[in-house]
Short mmCIF file of C-alpha atoms and ligand atoms in Angstrom, two decimals:
data_model
loop_
_atom_site.label_atom_id
_atom_site.label_comp_id
_atom_site.label_asym_id
_atom_site.label_seq_id
_atom_site.Cartn_x
_atom_site.Cartn_y
_atom_site.Cartn_z
CA MET A 10 68.28 -151.71 -146.07
CA LYS A 11 65.23 -153.80 -145.07
CA ILE A 12 63.51 -152.73 -141.86
CA LEU A 13 60.93 -154.74 -140.01
CA LEU A 14 58.65 -152.78 -137.62
CA VAL A 15 56.78 -154.86 -135.12
CA SER A 16 53.79 -154.07 -132.82
CA PRO A 17 53.39 -156.77 -130.30
CA VAL A 18 50.16 -158.10 -128.73
CA LYS A 19 50.11 -158.39 -124.95
CA ASP A 20 49.49 -162.25 -124.94
CA ILE A 21 49.94 -164.13 -128.17
CA SER A 22 47.58 -166.91 -126.96
CA ARG A 23 44.73 -164.55 -126.48
CA LYS A 24 44.94 -162.32 -129.61
CA THR A 25 41.57 -161.32 -130.65
CA VAL A 26 40.33 -159.41 -133.55
CA ASP A 27 37.44 -157.72 -132.04
CA MET A 28 34.88 -155.25 -133.34
CA VAL A 29 36.77 -152.21 -132.23
CA ARG A 30 40.34 -153.22 -133.25
CA PHE A 31 42.22 -150.83 -135.28
CA PRO A 32 45.99 -150.36 -136.03
CA MET A 33 48.55 -148.97 -133.52
CA ILE A 34 49.83 -145.80 -135.20
CA SER A 35 53.42 -145.52 -133.93
CA PRO A 36 54.96 -147.94 -136.57
CA PHE A 37 53.48 -145.75 -139.36
CA TYR A 38 55.14 -142.60 -137.88
CA ILE A 39 58.37 -144.46 -137.78
CA ALA A 40 57.92 -145.70 -141.35
CA ALA A 41 57.21 -142.03 -142.32
CA ALA A 42 60.50 -140.87 -140.62
CA THR A 43 62.48 -143.42 -142.64
CA PRO A 44 64.38 -142.20 -145.56
CA GLU A 45 62.86 -143.45 -148.93
CA GLU A 46 65.77 -145.67 -149.82
CA HIS A 47 64.95 -148.24 -147.11
CA GLU A 48 62.25 -150.97 -147.45
CA ILE A 49 59.75 -151.23 -144.66
CA THR A 50 57.48 -154.00 -143.50
CA VAL A 51 55.08 -153.58 -140.68
CA VAL A 52 53.79 -156.60 -138.67
CA GLU A 53 50.94 -155.91 -136.30
CA GLU A 54 50.71 -159.04 -134.20
CA GLU A 55 47.05 -158.38 -133.55
CA THR A 56 46.18 -159.17 -137.12
CA GLY A 57 49.25 -160.49 -138.74
CA ILE A 58 51.66 -163.39 -138.24
CA LEU A 59 55.25 -162.59 -137.11
CA ASP A 60 57.83 -164.58 -138.87
CA TYR A 61 61.19 -164.69 -137.09
CA ASN A 62 62.84 -165.57 -140.25
CA THR A 63 61.63 -162.55 -142.11
CA ASP A 64 64.42 -161.26 -144.45
CA CYS A 65 65.52 -157.96 -142.85
CA ASP A 66 68.52 -156.03 -141.49
CA LEU A 67 67.05 -154.23 -138.57
CA VAL A 68 64.04 -155.05 -136.40
CA ALA A 69 62.32 -152.13 -134.52
CA ILE A 70 59.78 -153.07 -131.85
CA THR A 71 57.21 -150.72 -130.21
CA CYS A 72 56.55 -151.39 -126.58
CA MET A 73 54.07 -150.30 -123.87
CA THR A 74 54.32 -151.70 -120.23
CA ALA A 75 51.48 -154.07 -121.01
CA THR A 76 53.23 -155.54 -124.10
CA SER A 77 56.76 -155.46 -122.58
CA SER A 78 57.06 -159.15 -122.00
CA ARG A 79 56.08 -160.02 -125.35
CA ALA A 80 58.19 -157.39 -126.91
CA TYR A 81 61.25 -158.77 -125.01
CA THR A 82 60.37 -162.24 -126.19
CA ILE A 83 60.16 -161.08 -129.80
CA ALA A 84 63.47 -159.23 -129.41
CA GLY A 85 65.18 -162.27 -127.99
CA GLU A 86 63.96 -164.55 -130.88
CA PHE A 87 65.37 -161.95 -133.49
CA LYS A 88 68.59 -161.56 -131.65
CA LYS A 89 69.07 -165.41 -131.50
CA ARG A 90 68.90 -165.10 -135.35
CA GLY A 91 71.53 -162.54 -135.50
CA LYS A 92 69.34 -159.60 -136.10
CA THR A 93 69.89 -156.12 -134.72
CA VAL A 94 67.02 -154.93 -132.56
CA VAL A 95 65.92 -151.53 -131.67
CA MET A 96 63.16 -150.73 -129.12
CA GLY A 97 61.10 -147.70 -128.35
CA GLY A 98 57.77 -146.51 -126.98
CA ILE A 99 56.62 -145.44 -123.58
CA HIS A 100 57.94 -148.56 -121.57
CA PRO A 101 61.59 -148.41 -122.95
CA THR A 102 61.47 -144.51 -122.42
CA VAL A 103 60.72 -144.94 -118.74
CA LEU A 104 62.96 -148.01 -118.20
CA PRO A 105 65.68 -147.76 -120.88
CA ASP A 106 68.13 -149.87 -118.97
CA GLU A 107 65.65 -152.66 -118.53
CA ALA A 108 64.79 -152.50 -122.28
CA LYS A 109 68.46 -152.56 -123.15
CA LEU A 110 68.96 -155.86 -121.58
CA HIS A 111 66.74 -157.32 -124.37
CA CYS A 112 67.96 -155.43 -127.44
CA ASP A 113 70.80 -153.60 -129.20
CA CYS A 114 69.46 -150.05 -129.04
CA VAL A 115 66.81 -148.19 -127.14
CA VAL A 116 65.17 -145.03 -128.33
CA THR A 117 63.64 -142.90 -125.54
CA GLY A 118 60.85 -140.40 -126.42
CA GLU A 119 59.76 -139.75 -129.91
CA ALA A 120 61.28 -141.50 -133.00
CA GLU A 121 61.00 -138.66 -135.46
CA PRO A 122 63.84 -136.53 -134.13
CA VAL A 123 66.57 -139.35 -134.10
CA TRP A 124 65.31 -142.16 -136.41
CA ALA A 125 67.07 -141.02 -139.63
CA ALA A 126 70.38 -140.45 -137.76
CA LEU A 127 70.04 -143.83 -136.13
CA LEU A 128 69.61 -145.63 -139.39
CA LYS A 129 72.75 -143.89 -140.81
CA ASP A 130 74.73 -144.85 -137.66
CA PHE A 131 73.52 -148.62 -138.17
CA GLU A 132 74.59 -148.53 -141.76
CA ASN A 133 77.95 -147.05 -140.80
CA GLY A 134 78.32 -149.87 -138.15
CA ALA A 135 78.28 -147.21 -135.42
CA LEU A 136 74.81 -147.90 -133.79
CA LYS A 137 74.78 -146.31 -130.38
CA GLU A 138 73.14 -148.06 -127.40
CA PHE A 139 70.72 -145.13 -126.64
CA TYR A 140 69.11 -142.37 -128.65
CA HIS A 141 67.06 -139.65 -127.01
CA GLY A 142 64.22 -138.32 -129.18
CA GLY A 143 62.56 -136.26 -126.46
CA ALA A 144 59.48 -134.37 -127.53
CA GLY A 145 60.09 -133.23 -131.17
CA GLU A 146 58.92 -129.94 -132.46
CA ASN A 147 58.12 -131.04 -135.94
CA LEU A 148 54.65 -132.86 -135.94
CA ASP A 149 54.13 -132.56 -139.65
CA ILE A 150 55.59 -135.88 -140.55
CA LEU A 151 52.39 -137.67 -141.45
CA PRO A 152 52.01 -141.45 -140.85
CA ARG A 153 52.53 -143.85 -143.80
CA ARG A 154 48.83 -144.66 -144.36
CA ASP A 155 49.65 -146.64 -147.45
CA LEU A 156 51.22 -149.34 -145.26
CA MET A 157 48.30 -149.39 -142.78
CA THR A 158 45.59 -152.10 -142.82
CA PRO A 159 42.43 -150.32 -141.66
CA GLY A 160 40.59 -151.80 -138.59
CA VAL A 161 37.23 -153.48 -138.57
CA LEU A 162 34.61 -150.99 -139.84
CA GLY A 163 37.33 -149.13 -141.60
CA ILE A 164 38.41 -147.13 -138.54
CA GLU A 165 41.80 -145.48 -138.75
CA PRO A 166 43.71 -143.87 -135.92
CA ILE A 167 44.77 -140.26 -136.22
CA VAL A 168 46.79 -137.91 -134.04
CA THR A 169 46.56 -134.11 -133.91
CA SER A 170 48.47 -133.25 -130.85
CA ARG A 171 51.02 -134.52 -128.37
CA GLY A 172 51.62 -133.35 -124.76
CA CYS A 173 49.19 -132.74 -121.91
CA PRO A 174 49.02 -129.73 -119.63
CA TYR A 175 47.71 -131.76 -116.58
CA SER A 176 49.77 -133.88 -114.34
CA CYS A 177 47.56 -136.78 -113.14
CA GLU A 178 49.53 -138.89 -110.70
CA PHE A 179 48.61 -142.28 -112.36
CA CYS A 180 49.49 -141.19 -115.85
CA SER A 181 52.94 -141.00 -117.64
CA VAL A 182 51.68 -139.02 -120.81
CA TRP A 183 52.69 -135.63 -119.44
CA LYS A 184 56.19 -136.92 -118.46
CA PHE A 185 56.57 -138.65 -121.84
CA PHE A 186 55.21 -136.05 -124.31
CA GLY A 187 55.74 -132.94 -122.15
CA ARG A 188 53.26 -130.60 -120.62
CA ARG A 189 53.01 -128.17 -123.61
CA ILE A 190 50.46 -129.30 -126.22
CA ARG A 191 52.11 -129.48 -129.63
CA HIS A 192 49.84 -129.57 -132.76
CA VAL A 193 49.87 -131.02 -136.22
CA SER A 194 48.83 -128.10 -138.56
CA ILE A 195 45.05 -128.27 -139.49
CA GLU A 196 46.21 -128.37 -143.08
CA ASN A 197 48.16 -131.56 -142.50
CA VAL A 198 45.45 -133.22 -140.47
CA ILE A 199 43.21 -132.76 -143.34
CA LYS A 200 45.82 -134.09 -145.72
CA ASP A 201 46.25 -137.00 -143.41
CA ILE A 202 42.51 -137.74 -143.52
CA LYS A 203 42.38 -137.52 -147.26
CA ASN A 204 45.51 -139.78 -147.60
CA SER A 205 43.62 -142.48 -145.61
CA LYS A 206 40.65 -142.69 -147.96
CA SER A 207 38.64 -143.65 -144.81
CA LYS A 208 35.47 -141.99 -143.63
CA ARG A 209 35.72 -143.34 -140.00
CA PHE A 210 38.51 -142.16 -137.42
CA MET A 211 39.59 -142.43 -133.88
CA PHE A 212 41.50 -139.49 -132.70
CA LEU A 213 44.13 -140.72 -130.20
CA ASP A 214 44.81 -137.25 -128.72
CA ASP A 215 44.52 -137.35 -124.94
CA ASN A 216 42.22 -134.44 -125.08
CA ILE A 217 40.88 -133.41 -128.40
CA VAL A 218 39.66 -130.02 -126.93
CA GLY A 219 42.91 -129.27 -124.95
CA ASP A 220 43.32 -126.10 -126.96
CA PRO A 221 39.93 -124.76 -127.69
CA VAL A 222 41.24 -122.41 -130.24
CA TYR A 223 42.82 -125.23 -132.25
CA ALA A 224 39.78 -127.47 -131.62
CA LYS A 225 37.34 -124.99 -133.07
CA ALA A 226 39.46 -124.50 -136.33
CA LEU A 227 39.85 -128.33 -136.52
CA PHE A 228 36.10 -129.13 -136.11
CA LEU A 229 35.20 -126.45 -138.80
CA ALA A 230 37.64 -128.01 -141.15
CA LEU A 231 36.43 -131.58 -140.34
CA LYS A 232 32.82 -130.59 -141.10
CA GLU A 233 33.64 -130.26 -144.82
CA LEU A 234 34.99 -133.89 -145.08
CA LYS A 235 31.82 -135.62 -143.90
CA ILE A 236 33.68 -138.04 -141.72
CA GLU A 237 32.52 -139.86 -138.44
CA TRP A 238 34.88 -139.88 -135.59
CA VAL A 239 35.30 -140.66 -131.89
CA GLY A 240 38.03 -139.44 -129.44
CA GLN A 241 38.98 -138.44 -125.93
CA ALA A 242 38.17 -135.18 -124.18
CA SER A 243 38.02 -133.69 -120.64
CA ILE A 244 34.64 -133.36 -119.08
CA SER A 245 35.01 -129.62 -118.84
CA PHE A 246 34.29 -129.65 -122.58
CA ALA A 247 30.65 -129.38 -121.58
CA LYS A 248 31.11 -125.83 -120.45
CA ASN A 249 31.83 -124.72 -124.09
CA GLU A 250 28.50 -125.14 -125.84
CA GLU A 251 29.64 -123.68 -129.18
CA LEU A 252 32.52 -126.17 -129.27
CA LEU A 253 30.23 -129.06 -128.31
CA ASN A 254 27.97 -128.28 -131.25
CA LEU A 255 30.88 -127.82 -133.60
CA ALA A 256 32.35 -131.21 -132.61
CA ARG A 257 28.89 -132.85 -133.25
CA ASP A 258 28.49 -131.16 -136.57
CA SER A 259 32.11 -132.22 -137.66
CA GLY A 260 31.01 -135.89 -137.26
CA CYS A 261 31.89 -136.59 -133.68
CA LYS A 262 29.86 -139.67 -132.57
CA GLY A 263 31.27 -140.33 -129.26
CA LEU A 264 33.93 -139.24 -126.62
CA PHE A 265 35.82 -141.08 -123.98
CA PHE A 266 36.07 -139.16 -120.81
CA GLY A 267 38.00 -139.82 -117.65
CA VAL A 268 35.55 -139.49 -114.83
CA GLU A 269 37.91 -139.14 -111.87
CA SER A 270 35.38 -139.52 -109.16
CA VAL A 271 31.65 -139.72 -108.67
CA SER A 272 31.63 -139.00 -104.92
CA GLU A 273 30.66 -135.52 -103.74
CA GLU A 274 33.32 -135.48 -101.05
CA LYS A 275 36.15 -136.67 -103.29
CA ILE A 276 35.22 -134.18 -105.99
CA LYS A 277 35.37 -131.37 -103.38
CA ARG A 278 38.62 -132.65 -102.10
CA MET A 279 40.30 -133.01 -105.59
CA GLY A 280 39.12 -129.51 -106.49
CA LYS A 281 39.63 -130.34 -110.30
CA SER A 282 37.53 -128.81 -113.11
CA MET A 283 34.14 -130.15 -111.81
CA LYS A 284 33.42 -128.58 -108.49
CA SER A 285 30.46 -130.83 -107.33
CA GLN A 286 28.69 -134.03 -108.18
CA GLN A 287 25.78 -132.06 -109.63
CA ALA A 288 28.16 -130.12 -111.85
CA THR A 289 29.50 -133.34 -113.16
CA ILE A 290 25.94 -134.66 -113.76
CA ASP A 291 24.98 -131.50 -115.58
CA ALA A 292 28.08 -131.74 -117.73
CA ILE A 293 27.38 -135.33 -118.70
CA LYS A 294 23.72 -134.48 -119.66
CA ARG A 295 24.83 -131.42 -121.74
CA ILE A 296 27.30 -133.62 -123.64
CA MET A 297 24.79 -136.40 -124.24
CA SER A 298 21.99 -134.07 -125.21
CA SER A 299 24.21 -132.55 -127.75
CA GLY A 300 24.17 -135.98 -129.63
CA ILE A 301 27.71 -137.15 -128.65
CA MET A 302 27.96 -140.50 -126.93
CA PHE A 303 29.53 -140.31 -123.52
CA HIS A 304 31.91 -143.18 -122.73
CA ALA A 305 33.08 -142.97 -119.15
CA SER A 306 36.48 -144.37 -117.89
CA LEU A 307 36.55 -145.03 -114.11
CA VAL A 308 39.46 -146.05 -112.06
CA PHE A 309 39.09 -147.87 -108.65
CA GLY A 310 41.66 -148.23 -106.01
CA PHE A 311 42.79 -144.70 -105.06
CA ASP A 312 43.80 -144.21 -101.43
CA ASP A 313 40.52 -142.67 -100.52
CA ASP A 314 38.42 -145.38 -102.10
CA ASP A 315 36.89 -147.94 -99.75
CA ALA A 316 34.55 -150.82 -100.68
CA SER A 317 31.58 -148.48 -100.97
CA VAL A 318 33.01 -147.02 -104.06
CA PHE A 319 31.62 -149.84 -106.34
CA ASP A 320 27.88 -149.31 -105.45
CA GLU A 321 28.27 -145.53 -105.40
CA THR A 322 29.73 -145.68 -108.92
CA LEU A 323 26.99 -147.97 -110.21
CA GLU A 324 24.34 -145.60 -108.67
CA PHE A 325 25.92 -142.66 -110.35
CA LEU A 326 26.13 -144.38 -113.74
CA TYR A 327 22.38 -145.35 -113.56
CA LYS A 328 21.48 -141.95 -112.52
CA THR A 329 23.26 -140.38 -115.38
CA LYS A 330 22.29 -143.02 -117.88
CA ILE A 331 25.81 -143.21 -119.15
CA PRO A 332 25.65 -145.50 -122.28
CA SER A 333 29.02 -147.19 -121.85
CA ALA A 334 31.96 -147.32 -119.50
CA THR A 335 35.42 -148.79 -119.10
CA PHE A 336 36.27 -149.89 -115.65
CA ASN A 337 39.92 -149.97 -114.42
CA ILE A 338 41.85 -151.04 -111.38
CA LEU A 339 44.40 -148.31 -110.69
CA THR A 340 47.78 -149.41 -112.19
CA PRO A 341 50.97 -147.94 -110.94
CA TYR A 342 52.88 -147.72 -114.25
CA PRO A 343 56.54 -147.14 -113.94
CA GLY A 344 57.34 -143.54 -114.60
CA THR A 345 54.23 -142.33 -112.82
CA ASP A 346 54.03 -140.44 -109.55
CA ILE A 347 51.79 -143.12 -108.05
CA TYR A 348 54.38 -145.72 -108.80
CA GLU A 349 57.02 -143.79 -106.88
CA LYS A 350 54.65 -143.38 -103.94
CA LEU A 351 53.52 -146.92 -103.72
CA LYS A 352 57.17 -148.16 -104.17
CA ALA A 353 58.31 -145.76 -101.52
CA GLU A 354 55.51 -146.98 -99.10
CA ASN A 355 56.53 -150.63 -99.91
CA ARG A 356 52.99 -151.30 -101.09
CA LEU A 357 53.73 -152.87 -104.60
CA ILE A 358 52.95 -156.55 -104.77
CA THR A 359 54.91 -157.16 -107.95
CA GLU A 360 57.02 -155.42 -110.58
CA ASN A 361 56.29 -158.26 -113.12
CA TRP A 362 54.74 -156.05 -115.88
CA ASP A 363 52.57 -158.95 -116.96
CA PHE A 364 50.30 -158.11 -114.09
CA TYR A 365 50.09 -154.40 -115.06
CA ASP A 366 46.96 -154.57 -117.21
CA HIS A 367 44.31 -152.44 -115.43
CA CYS A 368 42.36 -155.51 -114.33
CA THR A 369 44.85 -157.00 -111.75
CA VAL A 370 45.46 -155.57 -108.36
CA THR A 371 49.32 -154.97 -108.16
CA TYR A 372 49.69 -153.17 -104.97
CA HIS A 373 48.15 -153.07 -101.47
CA PRO A 374 45.18 -150.78 -101.48
CA LYS A 375 44.78 -148.48 -98.40
CA ASN A 376 41.17 -148.81 -97.48
CA MET A 377 40.40 -152.35 -99.00
CA THR A 378 42.01 -155.65 -99.25
CA VAL A 379 43.41 -156.87 -102.55
CA ASP A 380 40.50 -159.32 -102.89
CA GLU A 381 37.82 -156.55 -102.05
CA LEU A 382 39.29 -154.37 -104.81
CA TYR A 383 39.46 -157.13 -107.34
CA ARG A 384 35.96 -158.57 -106.56
CA GLY A 385 34.38 -155.06 -106.41
CA TYR A 386 35.88 -154.21 -109.79
CA GLN A 387 34.53 -157.36 -111.24
CA TYR A 388 31.10 -156.91 -109.64
CA THR A 389 30.75 -153.32 -110.98
CA LYS A 390 31.73 -154.48 -114.59
CA LYS A 391 29.41 -157.51 -114.60
CA THR A 392 26.53 -155.55 -113.06
CA PHE A 393 26.94 -152.60 -115.44
CA TYR A 394 27.17 -154.97 -118.48
CA SER A 395 24.10 -157.23 -117.59
CA PHE A 396 21.75 -157.48 -120.46
CA GLY A 397 19.03 -155.80 -118.37
CA ARG A 398 21.29 -152.85 -117.56
CA ILE A 399 22.34 -152.50 -121.24
CA LEU A 400 18.71 -152.36 -122.45
CA ASN A 401 17.80 -149.99 -119.70
CA ARG A 402 20.34 -147.33 -120.94
CA PHE A 403 19.73 -147.76 -124.67
CA PRO A 404 20.06 -144.14 -125.89
CA ALA A 405 16.96 -142.15 -126.38
CA ASN A 406 18.96 -140.23 -129.04
CA PHE A 407 19.13 -142.56 -132.01
CA ARG A 408 22.26 -140.63 -133.55
CA THR A 409 24.64 -143.19 -132.04
CA PRO A 410 23.05 -146.74 -131.83
CA LEU A 411 26.04 -148.34 -133.84
CA ILE A 412 28.70 -147.13 -131.23
CA PHE A 413 26.44 -147.90 -128.41
CA ALA A 414 26.12 -151.52 -129.68
CA ILE A 415 29.81 -151.77 -130.44
CA ALA A 416 30.91 -150.47 -127.02
CA ASN A 417 28.40 -152.45 -124.98
CA ILE A 418 28.59 -155.79 -126.96
CA GLY A 419 32.31 -155.54 -127.37
CA ILE A 420 33.03 -154.93 -123.67
CA LYS A 421 30.48 -157.44 -122.61
CA LYS A 422 32.16 -160.07 -124.89
CA SER A 423 35.68 -159.23 -123.51
CA LEU A 424 34.36 -159.64 -119.98
CA LYS A 425 33.91 -163.37 -120.46
CA GLU A 426 37.43 -163.79 -121.72
CA GLU A 427 38.95 -161.61 -119.10
CA ASN A 428 37.28 -163.57 -116.30
CA SER A 429 39.29 -166.69 -116.85
CA PHE A 430 42.79 -165.14 -117.06
CA ILE A 431 42.11 -162.83 -114.16
CA LYS A 432 41.40 -165.61 -111.84
CA GLU A 433 44.68 -167.09 -112.85
CA SER A 434 46.49 -163.74 -112.23
CA LEU A 435 44.83 -163.23 -108.88
CA ALA A 436 45.93 -166.77 -107.79
CA LYS A 437 49.51 -165.93 -108.81
CA LEU A 438 49.26 -162.61 -106.90
CA HIS A 439 48.26 -164.31 -103.79
CA LEU A 440 51.25 -166.60 -104.06
CA LEU A 441 53.50 -163.44 -104.39
CA ILE A 442 51.69 -161.91 -101.32
CA ASP A 443 52.42 -164.94 -99.32
CA GLN A 444 55.97 -165.07 -100.43
CA GLN A 445 56.44 -161.35 -99.47
CA LYS A 446 54.99 -162.22 -96.02
CA GLY A 447 57.39 -165.16 -95.82
CA ILE A 448 54.43 -167.59 -95.72
CA GLU A 449 55.47 -170.97 -97.43
CA THR A 450 53.48 -172.03 -100.43
CA VAL A 451 53.25 -175.44 -101.81
C1 B12 B 3 45.28 -144.78 -128.33
C2 B12 B 3 45.74 -145.55 -127.13
C3 B12 B 3 45.36 -146.79 -126.90
C4 B12 B 3 44.44 -147.58 -127.86
C5 B12 B 3 45.43 -148.12 -128.91
C6 B12 B 3 44.70 -148.45 -130.10
C7 B12 B 3 45.60 -148.22 -131.27
N1 B12 B 3 45.29 -149.25 -132.18
O1 B12 B 3 46.27 -147.23 -131.42
C8 B12 B 3 43.77 -148.63 -126.94
C9 B12 B 3 42.45 -148.05 -126.44
C10 B12 B 3 43.52 -149.94 -127.60
C11 B12 B 3 44.80 -148.62 -125.84
C12 B12 B 3 44.85 -149.78 -125.06
C13 B12 B 3 45.81 -149.78 -123.94
N2 B12 B 3 46.39 -148.63 -123.45
CO1 B12 B 3 46.71 -146.97 -124.35
N3 B12 B 3 46.93 -145.38 -125.08
C14 B12 B 3 46.63 -144.87 -126.16
C15 B12 B 3 47.09 -143.35 -126.25
C16 B12 B 3 45.91 -142.51 -125.89
C17 B12 B 3 47.61 -142.90 -127.54
C18 B12 B 3 48.81 -143.91 -128.06
C19 B12 B 3 49.34 -143.32 -129.41
O2 B12 B 3 49.01 -143.74 -130.53
N4 B12 B 3 50.00 -142.15 -129.32
C20 B12 B 3 50.55 -141.43 -130.46
C21 B12 B 3 51.91 -142.10 -131.02
C22 B12 B 3 52.41 -141.31 -132.06
O3 B12 B 3 52.74 -142.08 -129.87
P1 B12 B 3 53.50 -143.40 -129.39
O4 B12 B 3 52.75 -144.64 -129.69
O5 B12 B 3 54.03 -143.18 -128.04
O6 B12 B 3 54.76 -143.49 -130.43
C23 B12 B 3 55.80 -142.55 -130.42
C24 B12 B 3 56.98 -142.79 -129.60
O7 B12 B 3 56.57 -143.56 -128.39
C25 B12 B 3 58.05 -143.50 -130.22
N5 B12 B 3 58.00 -144.88 -130.51
C26 B12 B 3 57.04 -145.79 -130.15
N6 B12 B 3 57.33 -147.12 -130.50
C27 B12 B 3 58.61 -146.96 -130.91
C28 B12 B 3 59.48 -148.02 -131.52
C29 B12 B 3 60.66 -147.65 -131.89
C30 B12 B 3 61.61 -148.72 -132.47
C31 B12 B 3 61.17 -146.28 -131.81
C32 B12 B 3 62.46 -145.94 -132.31
C33 B12 B 3 60.29 -145.31 -131.41
C34 B12 B 3 59.05 -145.63 -130.87
O8 B12 B 3 57.90 -142.92 -131.54
C35 B12 B 3 56.48 -142.76 -131.84
C36 B12 B 3 56.28 -141.58 -132.76
O9 B12 B 3 56.74 -140.33 -132.13
C37 B12 B 3 48.24 -143.44 -125.10
C38 B12 B 3 48.60 -142.05 -124.52
C39 B12 B 3 49.43 -141.31 -125.36
N7 B12 B 3 49.27 -140.05 -125.50
O10 B12 B 3 50.34 -141.84 -126.00
C40 B12 B 3 47.63 -144.39 -124.21
C41 B12 B 3 48.76 -145.25 -123.55
C42 B12 B 3 49.81 -145.69 -124.45
N8 B12 B 3 47.94 -146.47 -123.21
C43 B12 B 3 48.26 -146.98 -122.08
C44 B12 B 3 47.67 -148.15 -121.50
C45 B12 B 3 47.95 -148.41 -120.08
C46 B12 B 3 46.82 -148.89 -122.23
C47 B12 B 3 46.19 -150.30 -121.88
C48 B12 B 3 47.23 -151.23 -121.10
C49 B12 B 3 45.00 -149.98 -121.04
C50 B12 B 3 44.03 -151.17 -120.70
N9 B12 B 3 42.93 -150.80 -120.05
O11 B12 B 3 44.28 -152.26 -120.94
C51 B12 B 3 45.91 -150.95 -123.16
C52 B12 B 3 46.97 -151.95 -123.60
C53 B12 B 3 46.84 -152.34 -125.11
C54 B12 B 3 47.73 -153.35 -125.56
N10 B12 B 3 48.50 -153.05 -126.68
O12 B12 B 3 47.72 -154.42 -124.95
C55 B12 B 3 49.21 -146.11 -121.26
C56 B12 B 3 50.57 -146.86 -121.39
C57 B12 B 3 51.36 -146.67 -120.07
C58 B12 B 3 52.62 -147.50 -120.15
N11 B12 B 3 53.55 -147.27 -119.30
O13 B12 B 3 52.65 -148.50 -120.93
C59 B12 B 3 49.17 -144.76 -122.11
C60 B12 B 3 50.53 -143.99 -122.11
C61 B12 B 3 48.01 -143.86 -121.53
C62 B12 B 3 48.26 -143.32 -120.11
N12 B12 B 3 47.51 -142.47 -119.68
O14 B12 B 3 49.08 -143.68 -119.31
N13 B12 B 3 45.55 -147.48 -125.83
S1 SF4 B 4 45.37 -138.88 -117.40
FE1 SF4 B 4 44.75 -137.60 -119.24
S2 SF4 B 4 44.60 -135.51 -118.25
FE2 SF4 B 4 45.74 -136.68 -116.80
S3 SF4 B 4 47.90 -136.26 -117.35
FE3 SF4 B 4 47.26 -138.17 -118.43
S4 SF4 B 4 46.63 -137.43 -120.44
FE4 SF4 B 4 46.78 -135.69 -119.15
#
């Protein structure tokens, strides 16, 4: 049987092959879970061209909320041509009935536990409408790297764990992958890296140091391979100096950290791992002085944010000399607690998922207007990524100039493009808000 695996882009008219692009990993896990007798083709829309007339028996599409519209369009085109379409990924898992409207079969949760059985059912003409993969126990199925086209700079994605013990209200990961961290054995991580023939990796784990015992063994094993890598970690990582140094020595060049809040008051109220602003600043300094580049991810629009949050954030970023940052508008993805809350409070402006992209306001903020949130977000991004500011924070530590340049130039470049479509989105949102209020629009 011929199987076509498709990874869609959010918007086909804006597909960009930028400096940091690298393959999505899920199609390669699905390929690995496919019995050998089947023939697999993977099309990543970001880099490849999807041909609706491809000779295949089954089309399988991966889907996040941001890519759901495009995924549904693709599914529709294949169905028009008489193909059987299966969908899976985080969005169909959260909204299986919605996804089912566009395809023949929906897989919720992970593919590996059900994929081979699904294919058998299909061959026997007994494909079910839904399969529930859940959170599988066996993580030792390695992705099919032979089918993967490495990203620019040869960066390949890699996963060592699934699941997250935290339960952030804006995140669906803990509901999707479960709250228990499950690991790929270190032996198989090494095998996976060797299979790739690459020397540059991005670890996709939500928190590469979530289990410090595993992380220590992993970093010791990675050191031998002389690779360079980036990943994501929680800021409390700074408390473990031994692990920090092991990460650096294993080739870690930069880490992406969620910085939940920069305000003293909010940090105290949230009572998370960092107990004060000073503790957060010290943690950031410790991470940066270890030689690992700190990339901060900040989210605007929580109920306790007002219009002062933008300048407060910029001040904090200048003070700490954080080399690069991603700014996001809070996005209430379906399946998260924040979505349920805003829906119950009747504060969602739209449930058109095209707007759920982290740079559009999709709900009524509590202490700001929609425009204040949107403009504040834009202002923070533009100010942080002005040339003067970029030069000002050029790292004194020259261990990471390449990622510094990639992050800063890459994000600055994306800002320009984003500007034009966000204005369009905002105009459309205002129409929706007016319609909600019953104001007639021409
Ligand atoms: C790495 C990552 C990225 C990378 C992706 C780069 C890359 N090339 O891989 C980057 C940084 C680019 C990225 C971007 C975004 N991301 Co992201 N990302 C992740 C992250 C951390 C890991 C994804 C991953 O590879 N997981 C490992 C694989 C194995 O899991 P998987 O993809 O879910 O696949 C399994 C199952 O879902 C299932 N499955 C998946 N597809 C299919 C298809 C079929 C047919 C079947 C049967 C099964 C199946 O089987 C797979 C194997 O078990 C996740 C969090 C997470 N832990 O998953 C967030 C996550 C997926 N991202 C998220 C978001 C919001 C985004 C952005 C919208 C953010 C933004 N600021 O714009 C963009 C959208 C990008 C786009 N495509 O347009 C959200 C999605 C929420 C949602 N409801 O959609 C997540 C869950 C994070 C979160 N905290 O909420 N992301
Ligand atoms: S945001 Fe990060 S820490 Fe919080 S639940 Fe999601 S994956 Fe876990």
